[in-house]
CSV table of C-alpha atoms in Angstrom, one decimal:
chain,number,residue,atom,x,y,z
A,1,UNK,CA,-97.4,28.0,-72.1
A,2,UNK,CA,-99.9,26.5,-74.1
A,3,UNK,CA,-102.7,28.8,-75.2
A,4,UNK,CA,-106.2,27.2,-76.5
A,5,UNK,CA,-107.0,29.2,-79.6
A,6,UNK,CA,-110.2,29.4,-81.5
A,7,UNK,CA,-109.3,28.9,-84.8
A,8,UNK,CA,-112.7,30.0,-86.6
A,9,UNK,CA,-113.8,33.7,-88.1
A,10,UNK,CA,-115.7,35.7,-85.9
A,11,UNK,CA,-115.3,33.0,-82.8
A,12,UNK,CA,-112.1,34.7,-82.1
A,13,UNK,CA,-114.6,32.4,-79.8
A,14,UNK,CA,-132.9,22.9,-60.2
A,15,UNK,CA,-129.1,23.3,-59.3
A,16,UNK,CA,-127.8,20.1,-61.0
A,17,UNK,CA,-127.9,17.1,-58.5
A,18,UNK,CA,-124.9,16.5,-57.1
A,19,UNK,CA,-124.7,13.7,-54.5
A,20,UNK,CA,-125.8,9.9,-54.6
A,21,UNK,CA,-128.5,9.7,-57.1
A,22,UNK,CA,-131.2,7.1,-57.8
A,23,UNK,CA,-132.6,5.8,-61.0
A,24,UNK,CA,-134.3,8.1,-63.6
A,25,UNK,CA,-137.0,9.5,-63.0
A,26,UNK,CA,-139.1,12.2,-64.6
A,27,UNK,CA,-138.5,16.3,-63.6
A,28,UNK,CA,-140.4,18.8,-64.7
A,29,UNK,CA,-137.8,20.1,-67.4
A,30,UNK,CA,-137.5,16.1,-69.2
A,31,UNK,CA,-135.8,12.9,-67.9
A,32,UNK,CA,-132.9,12.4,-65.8
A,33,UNK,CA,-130.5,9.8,-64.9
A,34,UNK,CA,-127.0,9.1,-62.8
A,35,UNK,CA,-124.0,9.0,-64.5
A,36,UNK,CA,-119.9,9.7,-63.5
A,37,UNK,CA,-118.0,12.6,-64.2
A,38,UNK,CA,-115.2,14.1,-62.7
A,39,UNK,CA,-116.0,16.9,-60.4
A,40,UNK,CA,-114.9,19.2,-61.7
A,41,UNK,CA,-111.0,17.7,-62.7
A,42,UNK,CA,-109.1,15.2,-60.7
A,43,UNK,CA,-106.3,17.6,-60.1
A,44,UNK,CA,-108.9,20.4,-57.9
A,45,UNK,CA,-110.4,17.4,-56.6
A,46,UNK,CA,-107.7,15.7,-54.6
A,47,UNK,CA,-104.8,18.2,-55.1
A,48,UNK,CA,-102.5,16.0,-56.6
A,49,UNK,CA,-100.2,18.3,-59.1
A,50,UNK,CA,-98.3,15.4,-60.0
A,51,UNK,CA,-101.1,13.6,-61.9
A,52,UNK,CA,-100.4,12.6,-65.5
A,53,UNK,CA,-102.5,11.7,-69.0
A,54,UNK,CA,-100.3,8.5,-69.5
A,55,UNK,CA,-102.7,8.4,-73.0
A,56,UNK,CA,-105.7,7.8,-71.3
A,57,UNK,CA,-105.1,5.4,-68.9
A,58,UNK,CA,-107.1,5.0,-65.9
A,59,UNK,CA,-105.2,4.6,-62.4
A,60,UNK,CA,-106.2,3.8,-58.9
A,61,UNK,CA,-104.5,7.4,-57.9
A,62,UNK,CA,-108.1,8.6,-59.9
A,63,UNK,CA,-110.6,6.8,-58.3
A,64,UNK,CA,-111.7,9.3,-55.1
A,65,UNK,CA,-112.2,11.8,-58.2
A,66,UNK,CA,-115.1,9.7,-59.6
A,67,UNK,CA,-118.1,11.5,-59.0
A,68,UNK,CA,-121.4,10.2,-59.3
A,69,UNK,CA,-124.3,12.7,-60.0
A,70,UNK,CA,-127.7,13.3,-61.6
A,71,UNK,CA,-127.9,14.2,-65.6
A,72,UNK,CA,-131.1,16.7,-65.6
A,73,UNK,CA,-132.9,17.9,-68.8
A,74,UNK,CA,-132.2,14.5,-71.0
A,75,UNK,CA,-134.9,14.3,-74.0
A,76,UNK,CA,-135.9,10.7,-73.0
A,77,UNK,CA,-133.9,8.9,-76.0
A,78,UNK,CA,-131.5,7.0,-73.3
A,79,UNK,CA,-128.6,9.3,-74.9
A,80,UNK,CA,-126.9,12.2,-74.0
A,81,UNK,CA,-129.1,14.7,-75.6
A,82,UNK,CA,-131.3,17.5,-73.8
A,83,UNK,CA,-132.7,20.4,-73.5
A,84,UNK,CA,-129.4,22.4,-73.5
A,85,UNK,CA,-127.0,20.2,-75.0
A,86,UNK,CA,-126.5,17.1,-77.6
A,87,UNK,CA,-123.5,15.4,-77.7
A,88,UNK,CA,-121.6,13.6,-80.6
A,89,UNK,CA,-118.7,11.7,-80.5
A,90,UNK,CA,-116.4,10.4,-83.8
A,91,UNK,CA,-114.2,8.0,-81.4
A,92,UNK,CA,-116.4,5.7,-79.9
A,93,UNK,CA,-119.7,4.0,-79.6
A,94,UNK,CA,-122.3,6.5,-78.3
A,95,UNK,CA,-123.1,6.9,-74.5
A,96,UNK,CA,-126.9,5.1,-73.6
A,97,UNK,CA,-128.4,5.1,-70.0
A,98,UNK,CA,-129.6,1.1,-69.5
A,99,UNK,CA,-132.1,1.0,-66.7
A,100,UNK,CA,-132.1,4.9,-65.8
A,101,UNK,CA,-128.4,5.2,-65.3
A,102,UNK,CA,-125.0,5.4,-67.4
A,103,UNK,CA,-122.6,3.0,-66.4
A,104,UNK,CA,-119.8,4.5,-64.4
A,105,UNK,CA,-117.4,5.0,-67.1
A,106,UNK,CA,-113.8,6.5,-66.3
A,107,UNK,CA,-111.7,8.2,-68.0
A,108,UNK,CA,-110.3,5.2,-70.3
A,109,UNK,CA,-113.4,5.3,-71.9
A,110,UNK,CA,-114.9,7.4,-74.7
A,111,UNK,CA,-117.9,7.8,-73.1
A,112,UNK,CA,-116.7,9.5,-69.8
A,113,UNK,CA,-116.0,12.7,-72.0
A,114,UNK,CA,-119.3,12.4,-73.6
A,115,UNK,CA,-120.8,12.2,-70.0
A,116,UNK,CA,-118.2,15.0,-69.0
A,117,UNK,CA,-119.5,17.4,-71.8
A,118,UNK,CA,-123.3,17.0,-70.6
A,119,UNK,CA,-123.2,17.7,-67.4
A,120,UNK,CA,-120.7,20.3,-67.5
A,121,UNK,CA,-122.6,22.4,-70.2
A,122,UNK,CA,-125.8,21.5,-68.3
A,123,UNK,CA,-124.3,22.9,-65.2
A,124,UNK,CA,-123.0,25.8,-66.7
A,125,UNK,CA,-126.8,26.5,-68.1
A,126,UNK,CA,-128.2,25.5,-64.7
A,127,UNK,CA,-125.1,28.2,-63.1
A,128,UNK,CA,-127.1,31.3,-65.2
A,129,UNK,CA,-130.3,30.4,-64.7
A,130,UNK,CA,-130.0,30.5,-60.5
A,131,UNK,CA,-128.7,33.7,-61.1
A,132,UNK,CA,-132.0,34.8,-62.5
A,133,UNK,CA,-131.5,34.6,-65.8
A,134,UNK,CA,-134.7,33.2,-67.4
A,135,UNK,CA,-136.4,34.4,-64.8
A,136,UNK,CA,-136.1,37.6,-63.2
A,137,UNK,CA,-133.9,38.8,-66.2
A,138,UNK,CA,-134.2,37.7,-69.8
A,139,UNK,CA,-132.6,34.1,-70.7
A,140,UNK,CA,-129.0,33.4,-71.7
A,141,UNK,CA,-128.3,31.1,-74.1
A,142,UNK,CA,-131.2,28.8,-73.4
A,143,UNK,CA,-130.7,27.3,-76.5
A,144,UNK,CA,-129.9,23.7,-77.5
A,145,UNK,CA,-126.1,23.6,-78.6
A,146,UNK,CA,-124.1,20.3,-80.0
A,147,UNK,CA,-120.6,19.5,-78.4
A,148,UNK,CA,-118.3,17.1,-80.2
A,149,UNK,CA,-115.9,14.9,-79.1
A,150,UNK,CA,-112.6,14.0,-79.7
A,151,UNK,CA,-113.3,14.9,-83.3
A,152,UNK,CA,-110.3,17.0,-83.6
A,153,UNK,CA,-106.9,15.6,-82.7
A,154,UNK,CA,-105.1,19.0,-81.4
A,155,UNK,CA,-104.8,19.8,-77.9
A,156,UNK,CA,-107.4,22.4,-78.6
A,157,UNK,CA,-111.1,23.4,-78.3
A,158,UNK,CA,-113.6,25.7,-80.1
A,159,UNK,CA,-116.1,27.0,-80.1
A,160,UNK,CA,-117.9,27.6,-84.0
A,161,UNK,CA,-120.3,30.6,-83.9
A,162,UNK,CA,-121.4,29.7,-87.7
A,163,UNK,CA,-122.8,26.5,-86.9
A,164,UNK,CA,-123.2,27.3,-82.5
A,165,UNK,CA,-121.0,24.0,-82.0
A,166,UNK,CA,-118.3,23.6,-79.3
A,167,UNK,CA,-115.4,21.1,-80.5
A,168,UNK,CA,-113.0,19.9,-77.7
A,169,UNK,CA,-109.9,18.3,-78.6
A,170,UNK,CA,-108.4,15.1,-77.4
A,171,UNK,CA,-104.7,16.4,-77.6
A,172,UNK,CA,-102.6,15.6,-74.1
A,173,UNK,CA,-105.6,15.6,-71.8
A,174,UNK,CA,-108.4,15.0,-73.5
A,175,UNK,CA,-110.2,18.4,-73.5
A,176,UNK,CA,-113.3,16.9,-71.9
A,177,UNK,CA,-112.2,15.5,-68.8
A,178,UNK,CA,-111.7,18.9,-67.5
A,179,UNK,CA,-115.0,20.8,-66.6
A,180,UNK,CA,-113.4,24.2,-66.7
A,181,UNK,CA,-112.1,23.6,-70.3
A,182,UNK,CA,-115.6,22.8,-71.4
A,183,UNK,CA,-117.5,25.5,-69.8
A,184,UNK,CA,-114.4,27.9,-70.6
A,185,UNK,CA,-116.2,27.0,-74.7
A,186,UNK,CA,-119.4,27.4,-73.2
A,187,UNK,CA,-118.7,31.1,-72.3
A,188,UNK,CA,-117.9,31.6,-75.8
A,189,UNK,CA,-121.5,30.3,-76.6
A,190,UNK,CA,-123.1,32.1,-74.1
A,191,UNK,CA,-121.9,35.7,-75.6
A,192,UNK,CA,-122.5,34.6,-79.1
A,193,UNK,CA,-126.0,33.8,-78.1
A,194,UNK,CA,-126.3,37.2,-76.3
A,195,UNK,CA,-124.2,39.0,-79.2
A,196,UNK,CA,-124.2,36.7,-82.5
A,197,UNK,CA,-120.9,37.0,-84.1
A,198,UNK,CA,-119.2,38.3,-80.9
A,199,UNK,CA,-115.3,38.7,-80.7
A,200,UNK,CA,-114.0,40.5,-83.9
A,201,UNK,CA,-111.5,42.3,-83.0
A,202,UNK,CA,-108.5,41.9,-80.4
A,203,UNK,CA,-109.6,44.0,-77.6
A,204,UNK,CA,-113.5,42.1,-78.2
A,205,UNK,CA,-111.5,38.3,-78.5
A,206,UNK,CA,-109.6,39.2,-75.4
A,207,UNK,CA,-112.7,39.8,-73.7
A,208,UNK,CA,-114.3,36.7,-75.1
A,209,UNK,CA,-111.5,34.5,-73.9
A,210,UNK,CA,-111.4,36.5,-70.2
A,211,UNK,CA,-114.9,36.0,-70.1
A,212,UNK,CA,-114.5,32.3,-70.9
A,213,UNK,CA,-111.9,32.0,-67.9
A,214,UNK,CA,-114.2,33.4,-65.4
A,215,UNK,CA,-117.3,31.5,-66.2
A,216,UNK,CA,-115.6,28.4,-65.7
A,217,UNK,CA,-114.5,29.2,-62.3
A,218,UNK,CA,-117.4,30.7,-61.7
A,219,UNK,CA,-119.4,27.5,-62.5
A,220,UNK,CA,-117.5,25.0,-60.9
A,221,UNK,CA,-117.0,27.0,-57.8
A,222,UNK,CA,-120.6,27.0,-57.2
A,223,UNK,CA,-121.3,23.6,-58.1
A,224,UNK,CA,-118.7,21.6,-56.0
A,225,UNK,CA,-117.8,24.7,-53.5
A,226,UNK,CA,-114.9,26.8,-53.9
A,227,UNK,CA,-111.6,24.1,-54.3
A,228,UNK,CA,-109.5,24.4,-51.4
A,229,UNK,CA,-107.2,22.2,-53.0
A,230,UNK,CA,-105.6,24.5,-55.5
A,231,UNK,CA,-106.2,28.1,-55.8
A,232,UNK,CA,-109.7,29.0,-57.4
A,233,UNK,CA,-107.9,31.6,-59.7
A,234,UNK,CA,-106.4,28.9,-61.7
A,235,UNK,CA,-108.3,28.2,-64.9
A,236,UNK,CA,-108.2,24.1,-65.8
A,237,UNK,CA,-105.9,22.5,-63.2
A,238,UNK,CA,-106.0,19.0,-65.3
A,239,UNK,CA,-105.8,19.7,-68.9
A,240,UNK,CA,-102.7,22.3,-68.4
A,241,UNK,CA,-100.7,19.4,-67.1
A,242,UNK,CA,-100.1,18.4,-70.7
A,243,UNK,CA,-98.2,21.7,-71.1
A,244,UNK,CA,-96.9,23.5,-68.1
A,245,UNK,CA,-94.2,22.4,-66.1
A,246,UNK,CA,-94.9,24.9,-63.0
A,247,UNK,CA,-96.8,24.1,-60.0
A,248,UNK,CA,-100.1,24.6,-59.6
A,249,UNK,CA,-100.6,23.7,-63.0
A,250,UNK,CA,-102.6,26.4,-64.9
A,251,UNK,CA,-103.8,27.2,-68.6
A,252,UNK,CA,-104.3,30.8,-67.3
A,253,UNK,CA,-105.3,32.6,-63.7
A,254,UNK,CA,-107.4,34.9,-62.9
A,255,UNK,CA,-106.1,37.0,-60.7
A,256,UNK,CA,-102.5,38.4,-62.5
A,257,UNK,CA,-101.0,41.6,-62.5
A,258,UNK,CA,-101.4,42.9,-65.8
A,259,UNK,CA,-102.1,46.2,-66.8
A,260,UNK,CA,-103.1,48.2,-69.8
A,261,UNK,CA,-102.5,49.5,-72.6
A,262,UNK,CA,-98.5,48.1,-71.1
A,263,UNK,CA,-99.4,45.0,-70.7
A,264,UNK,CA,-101.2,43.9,-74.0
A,265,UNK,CA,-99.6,41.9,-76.8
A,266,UNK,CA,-101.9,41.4,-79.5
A,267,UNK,CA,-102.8,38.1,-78.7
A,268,UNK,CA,-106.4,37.6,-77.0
A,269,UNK,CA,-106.1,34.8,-74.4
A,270,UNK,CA,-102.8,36.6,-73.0
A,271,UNK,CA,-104.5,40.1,-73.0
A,272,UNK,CA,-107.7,38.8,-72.1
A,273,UNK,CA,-106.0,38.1,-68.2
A,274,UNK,CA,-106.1,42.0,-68.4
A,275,UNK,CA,-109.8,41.6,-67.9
A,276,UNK,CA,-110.4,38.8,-66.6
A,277,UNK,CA,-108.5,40.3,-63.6
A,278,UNK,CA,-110.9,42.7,-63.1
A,279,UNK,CA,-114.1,40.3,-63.4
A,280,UNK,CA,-112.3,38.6,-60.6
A,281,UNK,CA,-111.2,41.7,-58.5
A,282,UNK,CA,-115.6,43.0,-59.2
A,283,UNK,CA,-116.5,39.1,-58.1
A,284,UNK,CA,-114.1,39.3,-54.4
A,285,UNK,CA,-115.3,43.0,-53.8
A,286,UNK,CA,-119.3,42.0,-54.6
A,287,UNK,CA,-119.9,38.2,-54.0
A,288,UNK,CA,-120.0,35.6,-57.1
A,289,UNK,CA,-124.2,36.0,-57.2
A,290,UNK,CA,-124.2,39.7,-58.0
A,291,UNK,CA,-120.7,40.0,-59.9
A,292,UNK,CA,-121.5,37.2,-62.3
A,293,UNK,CA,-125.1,38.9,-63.2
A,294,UNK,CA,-124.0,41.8,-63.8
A,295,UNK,CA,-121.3,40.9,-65.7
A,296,UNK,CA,-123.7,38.4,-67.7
A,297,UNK,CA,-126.1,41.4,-68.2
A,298,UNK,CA,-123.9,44.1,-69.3
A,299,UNK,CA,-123.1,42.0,-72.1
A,300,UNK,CA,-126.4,42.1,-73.9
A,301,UNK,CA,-125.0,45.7,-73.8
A,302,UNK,CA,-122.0,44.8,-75.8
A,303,UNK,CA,-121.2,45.0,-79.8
A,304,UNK,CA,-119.5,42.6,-81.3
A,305,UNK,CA,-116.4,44.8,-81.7
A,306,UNK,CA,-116.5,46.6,-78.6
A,307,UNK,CA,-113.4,48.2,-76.6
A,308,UNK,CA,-112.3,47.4,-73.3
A,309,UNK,CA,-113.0,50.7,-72.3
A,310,UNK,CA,-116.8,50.8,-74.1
A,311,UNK,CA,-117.4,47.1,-72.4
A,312,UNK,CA,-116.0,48.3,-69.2
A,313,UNK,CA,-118.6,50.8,-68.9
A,314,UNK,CA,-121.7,48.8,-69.9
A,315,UNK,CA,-120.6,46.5,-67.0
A,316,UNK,CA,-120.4,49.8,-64.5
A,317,UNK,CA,-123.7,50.7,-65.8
A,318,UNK,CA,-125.2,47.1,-65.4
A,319,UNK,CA,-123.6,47.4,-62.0
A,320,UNK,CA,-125.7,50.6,-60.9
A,321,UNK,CA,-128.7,49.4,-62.3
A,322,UNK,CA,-129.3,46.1,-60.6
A,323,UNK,CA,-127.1,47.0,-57.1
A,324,UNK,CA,-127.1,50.8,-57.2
A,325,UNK,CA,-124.1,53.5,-56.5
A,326,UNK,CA,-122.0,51.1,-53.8
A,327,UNK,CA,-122.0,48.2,-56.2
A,328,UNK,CA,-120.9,50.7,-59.5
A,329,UNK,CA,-118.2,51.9,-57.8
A,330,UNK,CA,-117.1,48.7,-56.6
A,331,UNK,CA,-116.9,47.8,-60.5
A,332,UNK,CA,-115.5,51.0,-61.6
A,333,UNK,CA,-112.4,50.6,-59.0
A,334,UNK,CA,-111.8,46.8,-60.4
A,335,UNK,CA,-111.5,48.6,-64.3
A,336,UNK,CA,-109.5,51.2,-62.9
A,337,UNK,CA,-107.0,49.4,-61.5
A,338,UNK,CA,-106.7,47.3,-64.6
A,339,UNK,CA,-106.2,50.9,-66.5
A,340,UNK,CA,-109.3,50.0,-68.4
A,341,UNK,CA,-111.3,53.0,-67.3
């Protein structure tokens, strides 16, 4: 199976608008405007396992996966750039809104990935902030990051902690037309922003990657509802189809059987299913709103080397801080079973 890497040092890593939109208009957080996007890949949208890349090419079997939604937070320059996100692209002529909107790209073209990349990280900053982060709890990552594009040639993605980019890969599937892939690099920048220079050590890059995995189904979970099409646990439905042969096609679930210390390897996207496991068995038992804050918060808790078992119980103690005894126990049991506590 096919393992996304990050390749670099230390990286070892208004709800957005969803239905038929307008033109542009002006929000209280900068410009918006509609654009088309997949939502969140075309394999969770319509269930089709037997979908292919075919380099690129767009189909007819696509076309009730085109989604058109709103593009919140734009700076007012026409491109995609904003308040979380600015997107560059090596491999083609740069995405510009005419009249309000972007035209409805697909997949054949460049600029559908851009689009991809904006909305997606947008969503995913949009995802924290509903759950009070910024708010009633300090901000996440509410800083303004760069994505590129098809600027490496791998079947990969990165994120960079030096320089707080994310790079996604136009290998197989181009990275960027699968949502959980890009917020999967988001998650990366979203614990080097809590803890810079986060993941630097294997039991800290497992969590990194775990933590990756569960933010983007997480995210797209709550911004297109729960798919009913393929299972939820299954991390990037679209992008795996490059290299898995198994049905459903997935780069990694979240809800496997492994255990530790039996189970671990010494690689961190396999041992980070370890934990990502018990974010997912803490996210059935309490609801995604309170599992995903705690487990946001307990990371400001974390160091950049930290253990399993020292991570496990800042995310206990998050746990009985914001939802009291029933809610820490509830965690505890999920780290438990894992062996992790």
């Amino acid at each position: 199976m096919k393992e996304r890497i990050l390749a670099l040092t230390a990286a070892v890593a208004t709800v957005v608008s969803v239905g038929a939109a307008g033109p542009a208009h002006a929000t209280p957080t900068g410009e918006s405007a509609t654009a088309t996007v997949f939502f969140p890949n075309p394999v969770q949208a319509l269930g089709l396992q037997s979908l292919v890349d075919a380099k690129d090419a767009d189909s007819p079997a696509f076309a009730p996966a085109y989604r058109q939604v709103t593009l919140t937070d734009l700076d007012g320059t026409g491109k995609l750039s904003g308040r979380y996100v600015v997107v560059k692209s090596s491999t083609g002529k740069a995405a510009l809104a005419v009249d309000g909107a972007f035209p409805a790209w697909h997949r054949d073209a460049d600029q559908f990935e851009q689009v991809m990349a904006y909305h997606w990280v947008t969503t995913a900053q949009r995802y924290l902030q509903h759950l009070g982060f910024g708010s009633a709890l300090r901000p996440v990552n509410q800083r303004r990051i760069e994505v590129r594009i098809d600027q490496y040639g791998g079947d990969n993605s990165f994120f960079r902690d030096d320089k707080a980019n994310i790079t996604l890969g136009k290998g197989g599937v181009d990275d960027a037309e699968d949502a959980e892939v890009i917020v999967h690099e988001y998650g990366h920048s979203v614990q080097d922003g809590q803890v810079p220079g986060f993941g630097t050590t294997l039991e800290s890059g497992a969590i990194g990657e775990a933590f990756g995995d569960y933010l983007a189904v997480a995210v797209t979970s709550w911004a297109t509802g729960a798919p009913a099409r393929t299972p939820e646990a299954c991390v990037a439905d679209w992008d795996s189809v490059s290299y898995t042969s198994t049905v459903p096609h997935c780069l990694r679930r979240l809800d496997g059987t492994k255990h530790y210390p039996e189970s671990v390897v010494g690689e961190v996207h396999a041992d980070g299913e370890i934990w990502s496991r018990a974010l997912w068995d803490i996210r059935v038992a309490l609801g995604d709103t309170r599992a995903s804050t705690l487990i946001v918060e307990a990371q400001f808790a974390f160091a950049v080397d930290t253990t399993f078992a020292a991570a496990a119980q800042a995310t206990v103690d998050a746990a009985q801080r914001l939802y009291g005894t029933q809610a820490a126990k509830a965690t505890r049991a999920a780290f438990v079973a894992r062996g992790l506590l």
